[in-house]
Short mmCIF file of C-alpha atoms in Angstrom, two decimals:
data_model
loop_
_atom_site.label_atom_id
_atom_site.label_comp_id
_atom_site.label_asym_id
_atom_site.label_seq_id
_atom_site.Cartn_x
_atom_site.Cartn_y
_atom_site.Cartn_z
CA UNK A 1 58.22 -3.09 -23.06
CA UNK A 2 61.31 -4.05 -23.39
CA UNK A 3 62.17 -6.12 -19.96
CA UNK A 4 65.57 -7.93 -19.88
CA UNK A 5 66.63 -10.70 -17.23
CA UNK A 6 69.86 -11.13 -16.70
CA UNK A 7 69.54 -15.07 -14.88
CA UNK A 8 71.22 -18.36 -14.55
CA UNK A 9 69.70 -21.38 -15.24
CA UNK A 10 70.20 -22.67 -11.87
CA UNK A 11 70.88 -19.22 -9.95
CA UNK A 12 67.98 -19.84 -7.23
CA UNK A 13 67.92 -15.82 -7.05
CA UNK A 14 67.23 -15.79 -11.21
CA UNK A 15 64.91 -18.54 -10.58
CA UNK A 16 62.20 -16.32 -7.68
CA UNK A 17 62.23 -13.57 -10.42
CA UNK A 18 60.96 -16.06 -13.24
CA UNK A 19 58.68 -17.50 -11.18
CA UNK A 20 57.42 -14.17 -10.22
CA UNK A 21 57.60 -12.98 -14.05
CA UNK A 22 55.72 -16.05 -15.27
CA UNK A 23 52.91 -16.02 -12.48
CA UNK A 24 51.69 -12.46 -14.06
CA UNK A 25 52.32 -13.80 -17.24
CA UNK A 26 54.71 -10.92 -18.09
CA UNK A 27 57.25 -12.00 -21.13
CA UNK A 28 60.55 -10.97 -20.97
CA UNK A 29 63.66 -11.44 -23.02
CA UNK A 30 66.05 -13.69 -20.73
CA UNK A 31 70.07 -13.09 -21.11
CA UNK A 32 71.66 -16.24 -19.66
CA UNK A 33 74.91 -14.96 -17.56
CA UNK A 34 76.96 -18.06 -17.34
CA UNK A 35 78.52 -18.20 -13.86
CA UNK A 36 80.85 -20.89 -13.74
CA UNK A 37 82.41 -20.89 -17.58
CA UNK A 38 85.53 -18.98 -18.74
CA UNK A 39 86.12 -18.05 -14.92
CA UNK A 40 82.25 -16.76 -14.29
CA UNK A 41 80.86 -14.01 -17.00
CA UNK A 42 79.41 -12.49 -14.06
CA UNK A 43 83.03 -10.70 -13.44
CA UNK A 44 83.10 -9.27 -17.07
CA UNK A 45 83.70 -5.60 -16.94
CA UNK A 46 80.78 -5.76 -19.21
CA UNK A 47 78.27 -7.16 -17.11
CA UNK A 48 79.51 -5.55 -13.86
CA UNK A 49 78.38 -2.13 -15.62
CA UNK A 50 75.10 -3.30 -15.68
CA UNK A 51 75.16 -5.42 -11.90
CA UNK A 52 78.16 -3.88 -10.02
CA UNK A 53 78.21 -7.09 -6.84
CA UNK A 54 78.89 -9.29 -10.10
CA UNK A 55 75.55 -11.44 -9.24
CA UNK A 56 72.86 -12.43 -11.14
CA UNK A 57 69.53 -11.77 -11.43
CA UNK A 58 69.34 -8.01 -13.28
CA UNK A 59 66.36 -6.74 -14.44
CA UNK A 60 66.63 -3.75 -17.03
CA UNK A 61 63.31 -2.06 -17.72
CA UNK A 62 63.70 0.16 -20.27
CA UNK A 63 66.40 2.65 -18.44
CA UNK A 64 65.84 1.17 -15.01
CA UNK A 65 68.69 -1.23 -13.73
CA UNK A 66 68.04 -3.23 -10.74
CA UNK A 67 69.66 -5.84 -9.01
CA UNK A 68 68.98 -7.88 -5.86
CA UNK A 69 65.90 -10.60 -6.38
CA UNK A 70 63.35 -9.15 -3.76
CA UNK A 71 64.30 -5.49 -5.21
CA UNK A 72 63.29 -6.84 -8.66
CA UNK A 73 60.05 -9.00 -7.31
CA UNK A 74 58.81 -5.86 -5.55
CA UNK A 75 59.32 -3.94 -8.54
CA UNK A 76 57.48 -6.17 -10.84
CA UNK A 77 54.29 -6.23 -8.14
CA UNK A 78 54.56 -2.78 -8.06
CA UNK A 79 54.79 -2.03 -11.37
CA UNK A 80 52.63 -4.57 -12.86
CA UNK A 81 50.13 -4.61 -10.25
CA UNK A 82 47.24 -5.28 -12.43
CA UNK A 83 48.17 -7.98 -14.17
CA UNK A 84 48.34 -11.08 -13.40
CA UNK A 85 47.34 -12.38 -9.89
CA UNK A 86 48.75 -10.13 -6.69
CA UNK A 87 52.68 -11.33 -5.21
CA UNK A 88 51.83 -9.84 -2.29
CA UNK A 89 48.57 -9.51 0.05
CA UNK A 90 46.59 -6.68 0.36
CA UNK A 91 46.92 -6.41 3.93
CA UNK A 92 50.00 -5.27 5.72
CA UNK A 93 50.11 -8.00 8.62
CA UNK A 94 49.79 -10.59 6.01
CA UNK A 95 52.20 -8.41 3.82
CA UNK A 96 54.87 -8.92 6.32
CA UNK A 97 54.15 -12.70 7.36
CA UNK A 98 54.94 -12.71 3.46
CA UNK A 99 58.23 -10.60 3.51
CA UNK A 100 59.10 -12.23 6.61
CA UNK A 101 59.12 -15.90 5.05
CA UNK A 102 60.97 -14.36 2.23
CA UNK A 103 63.75 -12.39 4.03
CA UNK A 104 64.62 -16.03 6.26
CA UNK A 105 65.70 -17.28 2.31
CA UNK A 106 66.76 -14.82 0.60
CA UNK A 107 69.28 -13.00 3.89
CA UNK A 108 69.06 -16.09 6.53
CA UNK A 109 69.75 -19.06 3.73
CA UNK A 110 71.12 -18.05 0.43
CA UNK A 111 73.44 -15.85 1.01
CA UNK A 112 75.20 -18.87 3.08
CA UNK A 113 75.59 -21.05 0.72
CA UNK A 114 75.80 -19.15 -2.91
CA UNK A 115 78.72 -20.01 -5.14
CA UNK A 116 81.30 -17.29 -4.48
CA UNK A 117 80.75 -18.22 -0.36
CA UNK A 118 81.01 -21.99 -1.57
CA UNK A 119 84.20 -20.89 -3.53
CA UNK A 120 85.73 -19.42 -0.24
CA UNK A 121 84.84 -22.47 1.64
CA UNK A 122 86.30 -25.04 -0.74
CA UNK A 123 85.99 -28.19 0.58
CA UNK A 124 84.00 -28.79 3.51
CA UNK A 125 81.34 -26.66 1.50
CA UNK A 126 78.68 -29.53 1.00
CA UNK A 127 78.27 -29.48 4.81
CA UNK A 128 79.07 -25.94 5.17
CA UNK A 129 75.52 -25.40 2.78
CA UNK A 130 73.92 -28.51 4.09
CA UNK A 131 74.08 -27.02 7.73
CA UNK A 132 72.68 -23.09 6.91
CA UNK A 133 70.21 -24.99 4.70
CA UNK A 134 69.19 -27.20 7.44
CA UNK A 135 68.89 -24.97 10.49
CA UNK A 136 66.93 -21.97 8.10
CA UNK A 137 64.74 -25.27 7.31
CA UNK A 138 64.13 -25.45 11.06
CA UNK A 139 62.60 -21.91 11.30
CA UNK A 140 60.93 -21.51 8.36
CA UNK A 141 58.88 -24.64 9.28
CA UNK A 142 58.06 -23.34 12.07
CA UNK A 143 56.91 -20.24 10.92
CA UNK A 144 55.12 -22.11 8.19
CA UNK A 145 53.01 -23.69 10.85
CA UNK A 146 51.53 -20.38 11.66
CA UNK A 147 50.84 -19.40 8.51
CA UNK A 148 50.79 -21.46 5.48
CA UNK A 149 47.18 -23.17 4.17
CA UNK A 150 47.89 -24.50 0.30
CA UNK A 151 50.25 -22.35 0.01
CA UNK A 152 53.38 -20.36 2.65
CA UNK A 153 50.86 -17.67 3.04
CA UNK A 154 47.73 -18.64 3.29
CA UNK A 155 46.00 -19.98 -0.44
CA UNK A 156 46.90 -17.43 -2.52
CA UNK A 157 50.40 -18.35 -4.04
CA UNK A 158 52.60 -15.25 -3.57
CA UNK A 159 56.71 -13.89 -3.53
CA UNK A 160 57.11 -16.32 -0.14
CA UNK A 161 56.33 -19.87 -2.88
CA UNK A 162 58.67 -17.67 -5.13
CA UNK A 163 61.53 -17.97 -2.65
CA UNK A 164 61.03 -21.85 -1.39
CA UNK A 165 61.18 -23.89 -4.78
CA UNK A 166 64.20 -22.65 -5.71
CA UNK A 167 65.47 -23.07 -1.93
CA UNK A 168 64.02 -26.48 -2.05
CA UNK A 169 65.96 -27.21 -5.00
CA UNK A 170 69.34 -26.04 -3.37
CA UNK A 171 68.83 -27.72 0.36
CA UNK A 172 68.24 -31.56 -1.62
CA UNK A 173 71.76 -30.58 -3.72
CA UNK A 174 73.23 -30.39 -0.97
CA UNK A 175 71.25 -33.01 0.85
CA UNK A 176 69.51 -31.90 3.61
CA UNK A 177 67.19 -34.16 5.14
CA UNK A 178 63.63 -32.97 3.74
CA UNK A 179 61.42 -35.76 5.52
CA UNK A 180 62.62 -32.91 8.60
CA UNK A 181 60.26 -30.56 6.38
CA UNK A 182 56.74 -31.78 6.27
CA UNK A 183 55.14 -28.84 5.25
CA UNK A 184 57.65 -27.28 2.96
CA UNK A 185 58.54 -30.63 1.55
CA UNK A 186 54.29 -30.39 0.90
CA UNK A 187 54.09 -26.68 -0.02
CA UNK A 188 56.58 -27.50 -2.85
CA UNK A 189 55.35 -30.84 -3.84
CA UNK A 190 52.00 -28.47 -4.55
CA UNK A 191 53.77 -25.98 -6.78
CA UNK A 192 55.72 -28.42 -8.50
CA UNK A 193 52.35 -29.08 -10.89
CA UNK A 194 52.07 -25.05 -11.13
CA UNK A 195 52.56 -24.36 -14.59
CA UNK A 196 54.56 -20.70 -13.88
CA UNK A 197 57.12 -22.83 -11.51
CA UNK A 198 57.57 -25.35 -14.41
CA UNK A 199 58.03 -22.89 -17.27
CA UNK A 200 60.48 -20.88 -14.70
CA UNK A 201 62.28 -23.81 -13.08
CA UNK A 202 66.06 -24.71 -14.60
CA UNK A 203 65.33 -27.17 -16.70
CA UNK A 204 63.34 -24.84 -18.77
CA UNK A 205 65.89 -22.41 -19.59
CA UNK A 206 67.52 -21.70 -22.48
CA UNK A 207 71.17 -21.73 -20.68
CA UNK A 208 70.20 -25.17 -19.58
CA UNK A 209 73.04 -27.82 -20.62
CA UNK A 210 72.32 -31.04 -21.68
CA UNK A 211 68.71 -29.65 -22.69
CA UNK A 212 67.21 -31.57 -25.80
CA UNK B 1 49.35 0.78 20.93
CA UNK B 2 51.81 -1.64 22.43
CA UNK B 3 54.63 -1.87 20.20
CA UNK B 4 57.00 -3.83 21.47
CA UNK B 5 61.46 -4.36 20.07
CA UNK B 6 63.22 -7.69 20.87
CA UNK B 7 67.07 -5.59 19.91
CA UNK B 8 70.26 -6.31 21.27
CA UNK B 9 72.07 -2.77 20.82
CA UNK B 10 74.88 -3.85 18.94
CA UNK B 11 73.08 -6.09 16.46
CA UNK B 12 73.04 -3.99 13.60
CA UNK B 13 69.79 -5.49 12.29
CA UNK B 14 68.08 -4.52 15.42
CA UNK B 15 69.40 -1.06 14.94
CA UNK B 16 67.76 -0.15 11.06
CA UNK B 17 64.85 -1.28 12.68
CA UNK B 18 65.31 1.23 15.42
CA UNK B 19 66.34 3.78 13.17
CA UNK B 20 63.28 3.35 11.08
CA UNK B 21 60.82 3.92 14.57
CA UNK B 22 63.18 7.02 15.67
CA UNK B 23 63.22 8.39 12.02
CA UNK B 24 59.24 8.31 12.81
CA UNK B 25 59.04 9.17 15.68
CA UNK B 26 57.03 5.97 17.06
CA UNK B 27 57.63 4.80 20.26
CA UNK B 28 58.32 1.45 21.50
CA UNK B 29 59.23 -1.20 24.38
CA UNK B 30 63.23 -2.28 23.70
CA UNK B 31 63.71 -6.04 24.93
CA UNK B 32 66.79 -6.60 25.42
CA UNK B 33 68.03 -9.79 24.32
CA UNK B 34 71.35 -10.47 25.20
CA UNK B 35 73.08 -12.12 21.95
CA UNK B 36 76.60 -13.32 24.23
CA UNK B 37 75.58 -13.94 27.71
CA UNK B 38 74.94 -17.45 28.65
CA UNK B 39 75.24 -18.95 25.14
CA UNK B 40 73.10 -16.74 23.54
CA UNK B 41 69.25 -15.62 24.99
CA UNK B 42 68.24 -15.58 21.47
CA UNK B 43 68.93 -19.44 21.52
CA UNK B 44 66.37 -19.88 24.73
CA UNK B 45 62.89 -21.38 24.19
CA UNK B 46 60.97 -18.46 25.20
CA UNK B 47 62.63 -16.63 22.10
CA UNK B 48 62.92 -19.53 19.62
CA UNK B 49 59.18 -19.32 20.44
CA UNK B 50 58.87 -15.24 19.37
CA UNK B 51 61.45 -16.08 16.53
CA UNK B 52 62.01 -19.24 15.23
CA UNK B 53 65.33 -18.52 13.54
CA UNK B 54 66.69 -17.19 16.82
CA UNK B 55 67.37 -14.09 15.86
CA UNK B 56 66.78 -10.04 16.83
CA UNK B 57 65.11 -8.08 15.75
CA UNK B 58 61.42 -9.19 16.48
CA UNK B 59 58.72 -6.91 16.13
CA UNK B 60 55.54 -7.15 18.27
CA UNK B 61 52.75 -5.43 17.40
CA UNK B 62 49.68 -6.32 19.73
CA UNK B 63 48.93 -10.03 17.78
CA UNK B 64 51.69 -9.52 15.22
CA UNK B 65 55.04 -10.64 15.56
CA UNK B 66 57.47 -9.64 12.85
CA UNK B 67 61.01 -11.18 12.50
CA UNK B 68 63.43 -10.10 9.09
CA UNK B 69 64.88 -6.49 9.54
CA UNK B 70 63.84 -5.86 6.01
CA UNK B 71 60.18 -6.76 6.21
CA UNK B 72 59.33 -5.24 9.65
CA UNK B 73 60.81 -1.71 8.29
CA UNK B 74 58.12 -2.11 5.69
CA UNK B 75 55.88 -2.93 7.93
CA UNK B 76 56.59 0.02 9.62
CA UNK B 77 55.84 1.78 6.93
CA UNK B 78 52.49 0.60 5.63
CA UNK B 79 51.60 0.60 8.82
CA UNK B 80 52.73 4.00 9.72
CA UNK B 81 52.49 5.81 6.47
CA UNK B 82 51.57 9.13 7.23
CA UNK B 83 53.63 9.16 10.39
CA UNK B 84 56.74 11.13 10.55
CA UNK B 85 58.85 10.96 7.22
CA UNK B 86 58.14 8.13 4.24
CA UNK B 87 60.81 5.36 4.25
CA UNK B 88 60.40 5.27 0.60
CA UNK B 89 59.97 7.52 -2.20
CA UNK B 90 56.48 7.51 -4.03
CA UNK B 91 57.87 6.50 -7.49
CA UNK B 92 58.17 2.56 -7.81
CA UNK B 93 61.38 3.09 -9.61
CA UNK B 94 63.12 5.00 -6.86
CA UNK B 95 61.56 2.71 -4.21
CA UNK B 96 63.88 -0.05 -6.43
CA UNK B 97 66.56 1.82 -5.77
CA UNK B 98 66.34 1.79 -2.03
CA UNK B 99 65.90 -1.54 -1.93
CA UNK B 100 68.45 -2.58 -4.32
CA UNK B 101 70.68 -0.68 -1.66
CA UNK B 102 68.80 -2.23 1.31
CA UNK B 103 69.02 -5.94 -0.05
CA UNK B 104 72.67 -5.44 -1.17
CA UNK B 105 73.85 -4.85 2.45
CA UNK B 106 71.18 -7.18 4.53
CA UNK B 107 71.36 -10.18 1.60
CA UNK B 108 74.90 -9.46 0.30
CA UNK B 109 76.82 -8.49 3.32
CA UNK B 110 75.38 -9.20 6.64
CA UNK B 111 74.52 -12.03 6.23
CA UNK B 112 78.25 -13.50 6.05
CA UNK B 113 79.05 -11.62 9.32
CA UNK B 114 76.42 -12.11 11.23
CA UNK B 115 77.18 -13.54 15.09
CA UNK B 116 76.41 -17.07 14.09
CA UNK B 117 78.31 -17.35 11.20
CA UNK B 118 81.21 -15.65 12.61
CA UNK B 119 81.17 -18.59 15.37
CA UNK B 120 81.35 -21.15 12.61
CA UNK B 121 84.14 -19.35 11.13
CA UNK B 122 86.55 -19.30 13.88
CA UNK B 123 89.70 -17.62 13.80
CA UNK B 124 90.03 -16.62 10.54
CA UNK B 125 86.51 -14.53 11.44
CA UNK B 126 88.16 -11.05 11.34
CA UNK B 127 89.97 -11.90 7.59
CA UNK B 128 86.57 -13.53 6.67
CA UNK B 129 84.49 -10.65 7.32
CA UNK B 130 86.13 -8.39 5.86
CA UNK B 131 86.64 -9.90 2.91
CA UNK B 132 82.99 -9.79 2.44
CA UNK B 133 82.13 -6.01 3.63
CA UNK B 134 85.23 -4.61 1.16
CA UNK B 135 83.67 -6.82 -1.57
CA UNK B 136 79.98 -5.50 -0.76
CA UNK B 137 81.20 -1.68 -0.38
CA UNK B 138 82.35 -2.03 -3.50
CA UNK B 139 80.01 -2.72 -5.51
CA UNK B 140 77.73 -0.60 -2.98
CA UNK B 141 80.14 2.46 -3.71
CA UNK B 142 79.41 1.71 -7.49
CA UNK B 143 75.64 1.95 -7.62
CA UNK B 144 75.91 4.74 -4.93
CA UNK B 145 77.61 7.14 -7.64
CA UNK B 146 74.32 6.36 -9.58
CA UNK B 147 71.77 7.05 -6.90
CA UNK B 148 73.36 9.00 -3.72
CA UNK B 149 72.41 12.73 -3.30
CA UNK B 150 73.19 14.01 0.59
CA UNK B 151 71.62 10.19 1.11
CA UNK B 152 71.89 6.66 -0.47
CA UNK B 153 68.95 7.79 -2.67
CA UNK B 154 68.58 11.49 -3.32
CA UNK B 155 67.95 13.85 -0.43
CA UNK B 156 65.99 12.42 1.41
CA UNK B 157 66.40 9.66 4.01
CA UNK B 158 65.24 6.12 3.19
CA UNK B 159 65.49 2.89 4.51
CA UNK B 160 68.57 2.49 2.54
CA UNK B 161 70.29 5.28 5.11
CA UNK B 162 69.03 2.71 7.92
CA UNK B 163 71.08 -0.32 6.62
CA UNK B 164 73.86 2.20 5.62
CA UNK B 165 74.98 3.55 9.14
CA UNK B 166 74.96 0.01 11.01
CA UNK B 167 76.95 -1.94 8.41
CA UNK B 168 79.27 1.19 8.22
CA UNK B 169 80.45 0.46 12.04
CA UNK B 170 80.64 -2.99 11.25
CA UNK B 171 83.16 -2.34 8.36
CA UNK B 172 85.03 -0.46 11.27
CA UNK B 173 84.98 -3.01 13.49
CA UNK B 174 86.21 -5.23 10.71
CA UNK B 175 89.29 -3.38 10.47
CA UNK B 176 87.74 -2.05 6.48
CA UNK B 177 89.57 0.51 4.70
CA UNK B 178 87.27 2.44 4.31
CA UNK B 179 89.06 5.63 2.58
CA UNK B 180 88.68 3.47 -0.51
CA UNK B 181 84.81 3.98 0.39
CA UNK B 182 84.46 8.11 -0.35
CA UNK B 183 80.40 8.40 -0.59
CA UNK B 184 79.31 5.79 1.99
CA UNK B 185 81.62 7.13 4.07
CA UNK B 186 80.41 10.99 3.27
CA UNK B 187 77.03 9.76 3.72
CA UNK B 188 77.33 8.14 6.88
CA UNK B 189 79.22 11.19 8.53
CA UNK B 190 76.20 13.39 7.75
CA UNK B 191 74.25 10.48 8.80
CA UNK B 192 76.31 10.64 12.06
CA UNK B 193 75.02 14.41 12.60
CA UNK B 194 70.61 13.16 12.91
CA UNK B 195 68.80 13.56 15.67
CA UNK B 196 67.14 9.78 14.96
CA UNK B 197 70.79 7.81 13.93
CA UNK B 198 72.22 9.17 17.50
CA UNK B 199 68.61 7.95 19.57
CA UNK B 200 69.21 4.78 17.82
CA UNK B 201 73.04 4.35 17.91
CA UNK B 202 74.65 1.26 19.94
CA UNK B 203 75.71 3.87 22.79
CA UNK B 204 72.29 5.15 23.64
CA UNK B 205 70.88 1.28 24.15
CA UNK B 206 69.91 0.48 27.53
CA UNK B 207 71.72 -2.98 27.44
CA UNK B 208 74.94 -1.42 25.80
CA UNK B 209 77.39 -2.25 28.80
CA UNK B 210 79.34 0.40 30.29
CA UNK B 211 76.69 3.26 29.22
CA UNK B 212 76.85 5.41 32.27
#
């Protein structure tokens, strides 16, 4: 097996996928794509051939090249179903809850504060990002009152938790008042202690700057 | 069976779900949520109880309440697998292609030109929307060179086609130069003739204004 993940240490979408791979104990070769250096390696023709949108992550599994973190996480779950814990529940209504939480982050929040959007927004980018994360977290917190146990949906870790932790990191980066979101805060704190989440965190990536 | 879809005639995310229901021949009660009138019905407490993010669509299937169009489409496919044509291929690598195209639209393009974002952008909203749809379509067009047959992925209609048609409608609304995207244009034209796509189109919704 030759699994390659194009990733950037602080990209929340790359991080989601790294968490899923770590949860399942799947080894992959991490290929760092620096999103800032030299105007961004993601815009170079070599990388555009791999991912036309010029975003990370991209998963390369032999001759399969898959971009979009949600598509990659579903692929990992389907291809490696029997390896490690499931990332989605068995019941389709429970699966819908997980995907709803994932998409609230992946479509509802993250796209509004990704690098290319913030570069276009310019000076007011912190206020802009803070606004959209806050609005999104208000919805997420309310959804979690209906779905959460120890984790986002019940007491098993799912894809939704893999989306949550990176988004909380960005919320802190953009000075979101996390005390308004007690359930998100509590689940995030629990997940911070988990081996797979530690392994996948930005600080533990080969391309993290100032790494000892 | 009591299936209820909270929808707005011109919401591209509602439209995706309407297409999937129509493709599978699943009847549902459409509950219109007017996104503009009176400051937007989606912001009223009654609707926020159904969907905390205050967005359409929301699917209510007896006691299951599901928001986020991607989560709803996956739910429909899983629950009604044997009813009508499949919305995802059987092979997991092909499924990944479909989901990658879906997410390129659902996370990569649509969130940047949805109503609440355009309201925040203000005066320059047409340029803003045009920019992000153009950038997204450049990527999508390139991906389609690798996946498309008659439709987005091969010769069967999938969820990706349900995402494509509404996004092309918005591209036209925001004056995107569609002649730069021949594959998208060709697939969209083919789908415009399809019965399910006609049934699900904004013009054929009960809440479409100026409807005869």
